[in-house]
Short mmCIF file of C-alpha atoms in Angstrom, two decimals:
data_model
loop_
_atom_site.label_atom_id
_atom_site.label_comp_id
_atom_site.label_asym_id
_atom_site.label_seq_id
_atom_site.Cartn_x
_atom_site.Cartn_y
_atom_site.Cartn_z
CA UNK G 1 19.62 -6.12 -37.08
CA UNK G 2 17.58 -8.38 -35.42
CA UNK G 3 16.35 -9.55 -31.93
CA UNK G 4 14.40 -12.99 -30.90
CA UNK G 5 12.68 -11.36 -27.61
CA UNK G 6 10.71 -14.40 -25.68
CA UNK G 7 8.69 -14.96 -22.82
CA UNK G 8 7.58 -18.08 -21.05
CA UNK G 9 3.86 -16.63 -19.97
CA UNK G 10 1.44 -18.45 -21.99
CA UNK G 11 -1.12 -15.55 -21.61
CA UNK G 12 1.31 -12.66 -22.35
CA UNK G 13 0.83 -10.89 -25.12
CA UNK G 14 4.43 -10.37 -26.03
CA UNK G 15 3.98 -9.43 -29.81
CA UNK G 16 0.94 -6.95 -28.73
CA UNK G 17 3.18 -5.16 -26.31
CA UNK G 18 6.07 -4.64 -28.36
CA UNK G 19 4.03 -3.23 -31.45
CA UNK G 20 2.31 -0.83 -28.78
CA UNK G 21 5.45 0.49 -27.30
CA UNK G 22 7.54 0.23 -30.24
CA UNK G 23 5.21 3.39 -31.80
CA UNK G 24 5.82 5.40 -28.92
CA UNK G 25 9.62 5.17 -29.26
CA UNK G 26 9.30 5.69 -32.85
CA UNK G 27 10.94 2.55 -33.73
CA UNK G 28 10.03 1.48 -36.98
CA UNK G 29 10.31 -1.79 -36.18
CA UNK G 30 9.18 -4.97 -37.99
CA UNK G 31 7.78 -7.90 -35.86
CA UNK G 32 7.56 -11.21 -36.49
CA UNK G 33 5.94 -14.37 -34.35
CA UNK G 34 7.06 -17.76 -34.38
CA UNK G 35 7.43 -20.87 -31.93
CA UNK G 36 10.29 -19.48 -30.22
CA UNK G 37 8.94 -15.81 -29.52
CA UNK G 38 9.09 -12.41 -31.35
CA UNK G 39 11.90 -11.33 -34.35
CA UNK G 40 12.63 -7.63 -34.01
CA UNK G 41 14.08 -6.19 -37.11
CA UNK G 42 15.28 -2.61 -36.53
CA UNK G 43 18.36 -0.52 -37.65
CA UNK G 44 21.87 -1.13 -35.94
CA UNK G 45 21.89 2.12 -34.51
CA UNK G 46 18.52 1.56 -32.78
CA UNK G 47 20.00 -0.53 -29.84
CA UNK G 48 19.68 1.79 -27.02
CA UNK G 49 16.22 2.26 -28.04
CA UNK G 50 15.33 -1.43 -28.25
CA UNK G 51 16.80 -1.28 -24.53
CA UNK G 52 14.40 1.49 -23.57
CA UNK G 53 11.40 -0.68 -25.40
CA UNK G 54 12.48 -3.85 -23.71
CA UNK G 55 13.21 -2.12 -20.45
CA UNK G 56 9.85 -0.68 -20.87
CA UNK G 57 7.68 -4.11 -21.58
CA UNK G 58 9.83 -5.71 -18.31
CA UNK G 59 8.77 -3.09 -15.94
CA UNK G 60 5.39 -2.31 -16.98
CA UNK G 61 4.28 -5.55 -18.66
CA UNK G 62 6.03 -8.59 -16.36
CA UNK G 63 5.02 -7.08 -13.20
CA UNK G 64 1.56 -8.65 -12.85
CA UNK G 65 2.44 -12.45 -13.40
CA UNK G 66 5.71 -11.73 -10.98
CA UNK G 67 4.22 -10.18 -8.30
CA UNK G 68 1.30 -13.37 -8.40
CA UNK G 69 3.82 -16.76 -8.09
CA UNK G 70 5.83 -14.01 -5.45
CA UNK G 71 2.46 -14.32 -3.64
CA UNK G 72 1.67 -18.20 -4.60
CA UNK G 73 5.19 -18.16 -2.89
CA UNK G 74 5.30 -16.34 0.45
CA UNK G 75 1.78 -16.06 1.20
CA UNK G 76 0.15 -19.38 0.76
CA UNK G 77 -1.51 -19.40 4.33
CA UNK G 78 -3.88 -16.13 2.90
CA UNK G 79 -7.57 -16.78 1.94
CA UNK G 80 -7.47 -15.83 -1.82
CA UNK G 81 -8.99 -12.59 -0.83
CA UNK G 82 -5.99 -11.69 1.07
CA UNK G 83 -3.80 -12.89 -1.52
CA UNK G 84 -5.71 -10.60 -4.40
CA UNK G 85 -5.39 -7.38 -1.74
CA UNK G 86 -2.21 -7.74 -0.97
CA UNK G 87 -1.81 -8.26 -5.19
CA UNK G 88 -3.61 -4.56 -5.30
CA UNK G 89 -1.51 -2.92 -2.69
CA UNK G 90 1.24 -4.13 -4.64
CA UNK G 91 1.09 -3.11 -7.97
CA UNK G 92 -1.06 -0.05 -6.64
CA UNK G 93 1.78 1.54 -5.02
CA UNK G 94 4.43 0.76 -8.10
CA UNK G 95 1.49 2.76 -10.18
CA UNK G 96 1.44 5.59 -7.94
CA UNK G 97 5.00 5.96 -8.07
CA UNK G 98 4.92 5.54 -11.94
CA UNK G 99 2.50 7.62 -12.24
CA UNK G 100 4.17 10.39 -10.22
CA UNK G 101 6.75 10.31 -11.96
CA UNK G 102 8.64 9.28 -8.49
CA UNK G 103 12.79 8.78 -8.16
CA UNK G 104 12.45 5.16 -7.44
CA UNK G 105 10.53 4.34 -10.47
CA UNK G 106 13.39 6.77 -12.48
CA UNK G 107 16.08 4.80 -11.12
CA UNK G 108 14.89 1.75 -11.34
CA UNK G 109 14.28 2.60 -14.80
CA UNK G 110 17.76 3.28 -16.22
CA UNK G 111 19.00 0.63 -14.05
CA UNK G 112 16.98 -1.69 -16.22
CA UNK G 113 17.64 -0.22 -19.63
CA UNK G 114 21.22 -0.03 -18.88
CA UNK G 115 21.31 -4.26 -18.22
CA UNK G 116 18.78 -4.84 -20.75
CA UNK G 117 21.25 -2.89 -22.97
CA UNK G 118 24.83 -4.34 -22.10
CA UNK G 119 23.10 -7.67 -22.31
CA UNK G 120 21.98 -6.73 -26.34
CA UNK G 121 26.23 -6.22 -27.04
CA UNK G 122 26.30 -9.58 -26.80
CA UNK G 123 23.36 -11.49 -27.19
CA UNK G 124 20.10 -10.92 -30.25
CA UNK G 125 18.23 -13.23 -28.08
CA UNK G 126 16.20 -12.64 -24.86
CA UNK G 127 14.00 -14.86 -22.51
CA UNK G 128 12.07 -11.72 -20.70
CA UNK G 129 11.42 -13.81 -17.86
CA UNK G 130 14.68 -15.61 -17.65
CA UNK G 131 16.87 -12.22 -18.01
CA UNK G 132 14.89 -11.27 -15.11
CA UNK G 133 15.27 -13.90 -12.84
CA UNK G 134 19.41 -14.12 -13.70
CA UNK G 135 20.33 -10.20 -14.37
CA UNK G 136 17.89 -8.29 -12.69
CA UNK G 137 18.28 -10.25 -9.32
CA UNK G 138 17.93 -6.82 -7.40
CA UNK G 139 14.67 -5.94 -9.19
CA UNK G 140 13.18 -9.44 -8.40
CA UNK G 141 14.33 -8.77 -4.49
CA UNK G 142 12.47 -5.70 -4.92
CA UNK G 143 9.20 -7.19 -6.08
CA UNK G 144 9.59 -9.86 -3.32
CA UNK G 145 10.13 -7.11 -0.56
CA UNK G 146 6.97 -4.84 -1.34
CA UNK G 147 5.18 -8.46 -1.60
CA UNK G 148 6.72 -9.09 2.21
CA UNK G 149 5.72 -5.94 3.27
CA UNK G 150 2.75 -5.21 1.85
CA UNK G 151 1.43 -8.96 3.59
CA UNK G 152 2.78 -7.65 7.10
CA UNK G 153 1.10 -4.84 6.69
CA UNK G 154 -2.51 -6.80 6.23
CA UNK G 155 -1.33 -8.98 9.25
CA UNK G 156 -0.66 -5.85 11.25
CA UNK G 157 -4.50 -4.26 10.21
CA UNK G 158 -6.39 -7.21 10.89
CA UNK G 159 -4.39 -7.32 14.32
CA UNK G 160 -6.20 -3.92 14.84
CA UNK G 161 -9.58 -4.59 13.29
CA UNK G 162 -9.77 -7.50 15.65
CA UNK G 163 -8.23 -5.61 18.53
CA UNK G 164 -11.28 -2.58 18.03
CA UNK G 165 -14.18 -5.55 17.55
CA UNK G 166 -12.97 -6.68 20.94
CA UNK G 167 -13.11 -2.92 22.54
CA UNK G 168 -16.63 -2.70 20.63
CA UNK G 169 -18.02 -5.83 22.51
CA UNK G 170 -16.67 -4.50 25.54
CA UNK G 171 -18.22 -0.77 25.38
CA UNK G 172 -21.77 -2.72 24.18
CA UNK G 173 -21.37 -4.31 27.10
CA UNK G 174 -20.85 -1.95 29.78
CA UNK G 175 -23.42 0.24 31.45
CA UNK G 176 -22.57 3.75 30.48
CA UNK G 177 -20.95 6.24 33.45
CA UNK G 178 -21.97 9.10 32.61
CA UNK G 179 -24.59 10.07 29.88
CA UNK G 180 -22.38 12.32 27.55
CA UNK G 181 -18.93 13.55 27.46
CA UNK G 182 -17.73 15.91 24.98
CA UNK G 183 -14.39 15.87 23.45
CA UNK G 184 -12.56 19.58 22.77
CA UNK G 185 -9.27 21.19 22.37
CA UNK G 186 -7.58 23.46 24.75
CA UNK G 187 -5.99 26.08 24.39
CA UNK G 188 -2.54 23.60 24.26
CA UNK G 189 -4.26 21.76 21.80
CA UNK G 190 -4.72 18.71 24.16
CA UNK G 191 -8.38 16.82 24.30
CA UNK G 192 -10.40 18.45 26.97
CA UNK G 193 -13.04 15.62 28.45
CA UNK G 194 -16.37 17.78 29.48
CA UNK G 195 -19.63 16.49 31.01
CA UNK G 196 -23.27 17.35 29.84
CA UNK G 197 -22.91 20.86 31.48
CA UNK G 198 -19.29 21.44 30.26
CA UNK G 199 -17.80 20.43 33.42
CA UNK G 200 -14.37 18.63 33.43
CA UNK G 201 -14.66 15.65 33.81
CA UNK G 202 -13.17 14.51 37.19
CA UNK G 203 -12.32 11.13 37.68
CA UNK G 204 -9.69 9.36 40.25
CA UNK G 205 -8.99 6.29 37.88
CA UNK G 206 -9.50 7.72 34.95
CA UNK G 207 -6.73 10.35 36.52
CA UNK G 208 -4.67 7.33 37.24
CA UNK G 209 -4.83 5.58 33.96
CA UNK G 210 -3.81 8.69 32.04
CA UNK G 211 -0.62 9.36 34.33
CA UNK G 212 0.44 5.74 33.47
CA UNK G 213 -0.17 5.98 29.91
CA UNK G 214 1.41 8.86 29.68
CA UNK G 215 4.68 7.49 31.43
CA UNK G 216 4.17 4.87 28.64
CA UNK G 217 4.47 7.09 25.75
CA UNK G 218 1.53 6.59 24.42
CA UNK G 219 0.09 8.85 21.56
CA UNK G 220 -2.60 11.47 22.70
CA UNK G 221 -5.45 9.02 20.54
CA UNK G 222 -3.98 6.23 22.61
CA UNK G 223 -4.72 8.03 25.66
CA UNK G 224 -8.20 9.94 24.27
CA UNK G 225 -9.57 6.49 23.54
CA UNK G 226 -8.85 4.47 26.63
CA UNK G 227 -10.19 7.36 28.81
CA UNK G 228 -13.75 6.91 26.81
CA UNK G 229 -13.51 3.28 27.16
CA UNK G 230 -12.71 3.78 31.16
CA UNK G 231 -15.83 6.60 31.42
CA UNK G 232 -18.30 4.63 29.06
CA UNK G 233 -20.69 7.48 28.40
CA UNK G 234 -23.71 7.18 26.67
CA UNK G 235 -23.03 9.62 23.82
CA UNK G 236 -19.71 10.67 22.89
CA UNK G 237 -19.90 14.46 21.34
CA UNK G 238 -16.68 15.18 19.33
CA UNK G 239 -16.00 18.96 18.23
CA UNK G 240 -15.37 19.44 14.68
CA UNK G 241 -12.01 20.82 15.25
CA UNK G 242 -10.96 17.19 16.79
CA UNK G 243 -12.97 15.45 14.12
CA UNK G 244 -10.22 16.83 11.37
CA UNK G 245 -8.05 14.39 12.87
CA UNK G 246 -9.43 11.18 10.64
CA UNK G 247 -7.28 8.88 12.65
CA UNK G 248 -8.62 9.72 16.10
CA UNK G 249 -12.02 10.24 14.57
CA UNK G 250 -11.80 6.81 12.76
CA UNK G 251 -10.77 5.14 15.65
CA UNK G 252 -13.28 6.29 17.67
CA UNK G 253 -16.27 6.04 15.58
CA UNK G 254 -14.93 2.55 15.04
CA UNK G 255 -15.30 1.54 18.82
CA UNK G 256 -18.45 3.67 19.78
CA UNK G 257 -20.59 3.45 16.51
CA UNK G 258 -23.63 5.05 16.55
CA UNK G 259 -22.70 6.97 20.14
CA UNK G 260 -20.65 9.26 18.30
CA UNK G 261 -21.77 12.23 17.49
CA UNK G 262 -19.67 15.22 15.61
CA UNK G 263 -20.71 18.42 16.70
CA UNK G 264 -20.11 21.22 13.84
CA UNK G 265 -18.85 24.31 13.93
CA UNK G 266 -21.51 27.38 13.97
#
């Protein structure tokens, strides 16, 4: 039997890909390479395999070059180092999840194998790209949803990186309050603010702020971090045991730079 498999990349090596994955499904397959793409000759009963193979080059081979015009598509208004992150978080993840061995990637899969098979009952010829773009219209919306999401989610960190520079330019500019404060847990396991001598700190606005906040809902870093930025100390001494938190430790090393200081455990 024999299949004409095609692609319309220029700079895919479509013959090079098949003769790879073709040995690791034991195909014994014969390739040829002509004008019009690549001539599979294998054995009738070798269809379902030939769907695995072909299954195989579309989600591990097309990927790349779809996920790129996806970005040439939705994110045009990125600097091209933007575009070739959010590329990276991209394909990153689908590798992970490959990688892993993770149910999406299983799903997805035999969801592809099975279309790339029923297609084979009645066609020997196959446009990679094209069968993509007309069959595998959910896989496409898939590509074009982690592409979505994965530019939001750039959008939504340099909101924050922007958001901490301006908190860093105000804290550089203030005159510190109080000369250190030292961040612990209580017994509760809620941040304990401490002076110099290991006095609480005791402060009407900064008592203030922290009852709205809290009637806001804010998360205990939210909170921990605007009552630093509202004391301004000098140096900001963090106990290891709050330090394992790397968001709140992140965050606040972020804003206060070289005033923070982790104290370790003895």
């Amino acid at each position: 039997m024999e299949y004409r498999i095609g692609v319309r990349e220029d700079t895919f090596d479509l013959q090079g890909i098949l003769a790879d994955r073709a040995d690791d499904y034991k195909l014994n397959a014969c390739f040829e390479m002509d004008d019009d793409g690549c001539l599979l000759h294998v054995p009738e009963e070798k269809r379902r395999e030939v769907s695995v193979l072909l299954a195989d080059v579309i989600m591990n081979g097309l990927p790349q070059n779809m996920v790129s015009k996806l970005i040439e598509k939705y994110c045009s208004s990125f600097n091209a180092y933007d575009r070739w992150r959010i590329e990276h978080m991209v394909l990153d993840s689908w590798q992970d999840m490959k990688e892993n061995h993770g149910a999406g990637f299983a799903r997805w899969s035999l969801r592809v194998t099975d279309e790339v098979e029923d297609y084979l009952l009645t066609s020997k010829e196959m446009m990679l790209d094209g069968f993509v773009r007309f069959r595998l219209k959910d896989w496409v919306r898939y590509w074009e949803q982690k592409v979505k999401r994965a530019a939001e989610e750039l959008l939504i960190e340099r909101e924050y990186m922007q958001f901490i520079r301006l908190l860093r330019i105000f804290v550089d500019t203030q005159e510190p309050k109080i000369d250190r404060v030292n961040i612990t847990l209580d017994a509760n396991g809620q941040y304990l603010l401490t002076d110099g001598q290991g006095e609480p700190i005791e402060d009407e606005t900064l008592f203030e702020m922290e009852d709205e906040l809290s009637r806001m809902q804010l998360g205990k870093a939210d909170i921990l971090l605007s009552s630093l930025i509202t004391i301004s100390p000098g140096k900001v001494h963090m106990d290891a045991h709050v330090a394992r938190d790397a968001e709140v430790m992140e965050t606040i090393r972020q804003v206060f730079q070289a005033r923070l200081v982790i104290d370790q455990e003895p």
